[in-house]
Coordinates of C-alpha atoms in Angstrom, one line a residue:
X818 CA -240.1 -40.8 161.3
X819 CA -241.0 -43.7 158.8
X820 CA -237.3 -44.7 157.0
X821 CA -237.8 -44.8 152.7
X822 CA -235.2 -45.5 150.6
X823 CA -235.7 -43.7 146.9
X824 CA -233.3 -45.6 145.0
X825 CA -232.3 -44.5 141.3
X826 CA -230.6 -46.0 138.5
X827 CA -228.3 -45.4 135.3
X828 CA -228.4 -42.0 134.1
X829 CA -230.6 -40.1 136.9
X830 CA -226.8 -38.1 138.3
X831 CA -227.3 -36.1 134.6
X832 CA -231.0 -34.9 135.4
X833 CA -230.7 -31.1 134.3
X834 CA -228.2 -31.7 131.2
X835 CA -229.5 -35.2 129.7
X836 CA -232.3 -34.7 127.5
X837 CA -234.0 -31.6 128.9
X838 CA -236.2 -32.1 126.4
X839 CA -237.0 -35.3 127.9
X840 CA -236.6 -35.2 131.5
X841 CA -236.9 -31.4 132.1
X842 CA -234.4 -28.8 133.4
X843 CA -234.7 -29.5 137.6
X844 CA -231.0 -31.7 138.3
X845 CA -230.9 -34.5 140.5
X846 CA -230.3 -31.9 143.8
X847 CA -233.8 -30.6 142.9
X848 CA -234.9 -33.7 142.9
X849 CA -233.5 -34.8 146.4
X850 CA -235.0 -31.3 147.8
X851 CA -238.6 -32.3 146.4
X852 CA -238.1 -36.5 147.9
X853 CA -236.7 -34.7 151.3
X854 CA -239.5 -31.7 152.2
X855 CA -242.2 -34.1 150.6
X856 CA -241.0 -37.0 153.3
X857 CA -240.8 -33.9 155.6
X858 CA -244.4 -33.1 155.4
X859 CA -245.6 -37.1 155.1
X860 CA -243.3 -37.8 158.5
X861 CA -241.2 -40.0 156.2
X862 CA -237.1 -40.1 156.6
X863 CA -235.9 -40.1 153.2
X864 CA -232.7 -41.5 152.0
X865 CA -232.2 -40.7 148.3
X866 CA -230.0 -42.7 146.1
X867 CA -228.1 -43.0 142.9
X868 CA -226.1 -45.4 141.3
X869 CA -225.2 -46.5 137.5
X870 CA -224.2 -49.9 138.7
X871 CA -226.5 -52.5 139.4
X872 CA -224.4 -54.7 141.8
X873 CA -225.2 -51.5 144.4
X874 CA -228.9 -50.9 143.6
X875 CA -229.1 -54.8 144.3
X876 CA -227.5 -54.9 147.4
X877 CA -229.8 -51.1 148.3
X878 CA -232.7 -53.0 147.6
X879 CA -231.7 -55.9 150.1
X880 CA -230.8 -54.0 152.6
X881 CA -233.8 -52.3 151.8
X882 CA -235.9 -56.2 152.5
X883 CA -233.0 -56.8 155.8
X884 CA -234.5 -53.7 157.2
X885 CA -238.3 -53.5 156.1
X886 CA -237.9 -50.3 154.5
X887 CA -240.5 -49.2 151.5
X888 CA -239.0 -48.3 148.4
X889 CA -239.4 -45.7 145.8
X890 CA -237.3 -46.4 142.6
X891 CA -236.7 -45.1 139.4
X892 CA -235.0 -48.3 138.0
X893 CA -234.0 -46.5 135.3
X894 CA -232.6 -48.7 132.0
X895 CA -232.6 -51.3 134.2
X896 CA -236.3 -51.2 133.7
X897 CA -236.2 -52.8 130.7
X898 CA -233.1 -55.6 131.3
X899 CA -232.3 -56.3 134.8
X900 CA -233.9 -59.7 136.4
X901 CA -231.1 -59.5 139.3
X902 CA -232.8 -56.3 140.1
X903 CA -236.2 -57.5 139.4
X904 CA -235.2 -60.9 141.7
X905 CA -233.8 -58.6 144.6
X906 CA -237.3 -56.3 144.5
X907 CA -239.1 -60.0 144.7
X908 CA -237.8 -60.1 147.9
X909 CA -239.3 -56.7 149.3
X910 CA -240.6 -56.9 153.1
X911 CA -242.1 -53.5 152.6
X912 CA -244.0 -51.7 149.8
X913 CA -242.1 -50.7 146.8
X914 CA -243.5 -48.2 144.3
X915 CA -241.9 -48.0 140.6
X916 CA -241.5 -44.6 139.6
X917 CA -240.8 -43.1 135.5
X918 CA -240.0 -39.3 134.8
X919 CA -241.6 -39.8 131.8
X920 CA -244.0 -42.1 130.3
X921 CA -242.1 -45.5 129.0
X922 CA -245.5 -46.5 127.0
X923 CA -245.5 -43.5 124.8
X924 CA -241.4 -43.6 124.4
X925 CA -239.5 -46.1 121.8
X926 CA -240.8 -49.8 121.7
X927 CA -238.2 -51.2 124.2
X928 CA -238.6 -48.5 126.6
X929 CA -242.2 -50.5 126.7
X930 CA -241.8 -53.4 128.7
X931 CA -241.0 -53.3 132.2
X932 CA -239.1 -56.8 133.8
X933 CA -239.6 -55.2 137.2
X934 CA -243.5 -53.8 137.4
X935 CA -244.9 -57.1 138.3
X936 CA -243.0 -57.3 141.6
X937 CA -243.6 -54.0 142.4
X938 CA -246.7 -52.6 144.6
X939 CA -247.2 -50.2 142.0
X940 CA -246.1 -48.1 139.3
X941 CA -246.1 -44.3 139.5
X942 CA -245.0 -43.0 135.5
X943 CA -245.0 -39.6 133.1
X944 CA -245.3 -36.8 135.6
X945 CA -242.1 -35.2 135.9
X946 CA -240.3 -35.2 139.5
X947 CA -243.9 -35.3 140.7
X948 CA -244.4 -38.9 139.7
X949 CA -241.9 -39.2 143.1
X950 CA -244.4 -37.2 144.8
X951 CA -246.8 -39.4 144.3
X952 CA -245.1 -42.6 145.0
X953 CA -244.3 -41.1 148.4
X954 CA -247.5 -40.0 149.3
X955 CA -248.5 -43.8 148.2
X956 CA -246.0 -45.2 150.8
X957 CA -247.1 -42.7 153.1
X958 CA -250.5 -44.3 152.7
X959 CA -250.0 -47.8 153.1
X960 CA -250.4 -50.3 156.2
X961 CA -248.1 -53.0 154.9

Protein backbone atom coordinates (compact mmCIF):
# COMPACT_ATOMS: atom_id res chain seq x y z
CA UNK A 1 0.00 0.00 0.00
CA UNK A 2 0.80 3.71 -1.10
CA UNK A 3 2.48 5.60 2.33
CA UNK A 4 0.45 9.34 3.00
CA UNK A 5 1.23 11.37 5.53
CA UNK A 6 -2.04 13.63 6.75
CA UNK A 7 -0.26 16.10 8.74
CA UNK A 8 -2.33 18.66 11.00
CA UNK A 9 -1.56 21.74 12.69
CA UNK A 10 -2.44 24.11 15.88
CA UNK A 11 -5.71 23.42 17.27
CA UNK A 12 -6.95 20.17 15.28
CA UNK A 13 -6.17 17.74 18.97
CA UNK A 14 -9.56 19.93 20.27
CA UNK A 15 -11.85 18.86 17.11
CA UNK A 16 -15.17 17.83 19.01
CA UNK A 17 -14.90 20.71 21.92
CA UNK A 18 -13.44 23.76 19.92
CA UNK A 19 -15.99 25.60 18.13
CA UNK A 20 -18.58 22.96 17.41
CA UNK A 21 -20.26 25.45 15.92
CA UNK A 22 -17.41 25.84 13.60
CA UNK A 23 -15.83 22.65 13.06
CA UNK A 24 -18.62 20.29 14.02
CA UNK A 25 -19.03 17.68 16.78
CA UNK A 26 -16.80 14.44 15.15
CA UNK A 27 -13.07 14.69 17.53
CA UNK A 28 -9.89 14.20 16.02
CA UNK A 29 -10.21 10.03 16.64
CA UNK A 30 -13.20 10.30 14.23
CA UNK A 31 -11.26 12.01 12.06
CA UNK A 32 -8.21 9.43 12.05
CA UNK A 33 -11.00 6.55 11.56
CA UNK A 34 -12.45 8.46 8.33
CA UNK A 35 -8.31 9.32 6.91
CA UNK A 36 -7.59 5.38 7.92
CA UNK A 37 -10.84 3.25 6.20
CA UNK A 38 -10.79 5.96 3.40
CA UNK A 39 -6.87 5.04 2.76
CA UNK A 40 -8.23 1.48 3.39
CA UNK A 41 -10.46 1.40 0.49
CA UNK A 42 -8.00 3.78 -1.98
CA UNK A 43 -4.94 1.10 -1.03
CA UNK A 44 -3.33 4.07 0.74
CA UNK A 45 -1.27 3.50 4.19
CA UNK A 46 -2.27 6.41 6.19
CA UNK A 47 -0.19 7.94 8.91
CA UNK A 48 -2.25 10.75 10.58
CA UNK A 49 -0.59 13.53 12.45
CA UNK A 50 -1.00 16.34 14.88
CA UNK A 51 1.09 18.80 16.21
CA UNK A 52 0.70 22.57 17.69
CA UNK A 53 4.37 23.20 17.02
CA UNK A 54 5.67 24.09 13.84
CA UNK A 55 9.43 23.02 14.31
CA UNK A 56 7.64 19.12 14.07
CA UNK A 57 5.18 19.78 11.22
CA UNK A 58 8.48 21.18 9.41
CA UNK A 59 10.59 18.45 9.95
CA UNK A 60 7.02 15.85 9.02
CA UNK A 61 6.94 17.54 5.97
CA UNK A 62 10.79 16.83 5.16
CA UNK A 63 10.67 13.71 5.95
CA UNK A 64 7.68 13.68 4.12
CA UNK A 65 10.13 15.14 0.66
CA UNK A 66 13.32 12.47 2.17
CA UNK A 67 10.86 9.76 1.50
CA UNK A 68 8.54 10.85 -1.53
CA UNK A 69 5.49 10.60 0.46
CA UNK A 70 2.21 12.71 -0.76
CA UNK A 71 0.80 14.84 1.74
CA UNK A 72 -2.54 15.78 3.01
CA UNK A 73 -2.45 18.83 5.50
CA UNK A 74 -4.61 20.92 7.31
CA UNK A 75 -1.98 23.56 8.11
CA UNK A 76 -4.07 24.93 10.34
CA UNK A 77 -3.16 28.81 11.75
CA UNK A 78 -0.19 28.27 10.16
CA UNK A 79 -2.07 28.83 7.07
CA UNK A 80 -2.07 32.22 7.35
CA UNK A 81 1.73 32.92 8.98
CA UNK A 82 4.13 30.28 8.58
CA UNK A 83 6.74 30.67 5.45
CA UNK A 84 9.11 27.91 7.31
CA UNK A 85 6.19 25.67 6.63
CA UNK A 86 5.29 27.11 3.36
CA UNK A 87 9.48 26.81 2.42
CA UNK A 88 9.53 23.04 3.72
CA UNK A 89 6.11 22.20 1.45
CA UNK A 90 8.27 23.94 -1.54
CA UNK A 91 10.35 21.14 -1.23
CA UNK A 92 7.69 18.38 -1.74
CA UNK A 93 8.91 15.24 -3.98
CA UNK A 94 5.36 14.03 -4.05
CA UNK A 95 1.89 15.66 -4.33
CA UNK A 96 0.61 17.65 -1.47
CA UNK A 97 -3.07 18.52 -1.13
CA UNK A 98 -4.16 21.60 1.33
CA UNK A 99 -7.03 20.70 3.19
CA UNK A 100 -9.70 23.41 5.47
CA UNK A 101 -12.65 22.04 7.65
CA UNK A 102 -14.19 25.03 6.90
CA UNK A 103 -14.17 27.59 4.27
CA UNK A 104 -11.21 30.27 5.10
CA UNK A 105 -12.77 32.70 2.20
CA UNK A 106 -16.10 33.06 3.92
CA UNK A 107 -14.38 33.30 7.69
CA UNK A 108 -12.66 36.68 9.13
CA UNK A 109 -10.37 38.72 6.69
CA UNK A 110 -7.06 37.14 7.90
CA UNK A 111 -8.37 33.71 7.84
CA UNK A 112 -8.35 34.83 3.87
CA UNK A 113 -5.02 34.56 2.69
CA UNK A 114 -3.24 31.42 2.50
CA UNK A 115 1.06 31.67 2.48
CA UNK A 116 1.11 28.01 1.69
CA UNK A 117 -1.62 27.40 -1.32
CA UNK A 118 0.72 28.37 -3.99
CA UNK A 119 3.22 25.45 -3.21
CA UNK A 120 0.63 23.16 -2.79
CA UNK A 121 -0.92 20.72 -5.64
CA UNK A 122 -4.14 21.80 -4.59
CA UNK A 123 -6.46 22.97 -2.09
CA UNK A 124 -9.33 20.84 -0.79
CA UNK A 125 -11.63 23.61 1.69
CA UNK A 126 -15.35 23.95 3.61
CA UNK A 127 -16.61 20.39 3.59
CA UNK A 128 -16.26 19.14 7.00
CA UNK A 129 -13.92 15.95 7.65
CA UNK A 130 -14.94 15.19 4.01
CA UNK A 131 -12.80 17.89 2.57
CA UNK A 132 -9.97 14.99 3.89
CA UNK A 133 -11.84 12.61 1.83
CA UNK A 134 -11.41 14.29 -1.00
CA UNK A 135 -7.86 15.18 -0.80
CA UNK A 136 -7.19 11.53 -0.42
CA UNK A 137 -9.04 10.37 -3.10
CA UNK A 138 -6.99 13.31 -5.09
CA UNK A 139 -3.72 11.62 -3.98
CA UNK A 140 -5.18 8.37 -4.78
CA UNK A 141 -5.52 9.72 -8.24
CA UNK A 142 -2.38 11.13 -9.20
CA UNK A 143 0.69 9.71 -11.22
CA UNK A 144 3.26 12.14 -9.77
Amino acid sequence: MRPVYVLNGPNLSRLGTREPDVYGAEDFSDLVALCRETGRELGLSVDVRQTDDEAEMVAWLHEAADGRVPVVLNPAAFTHYSYALRDAIAQRTAPLVEVHITNPATREEFRHTSVVAAVATGTIAGFGLRSYVLALHAIAGSTQ
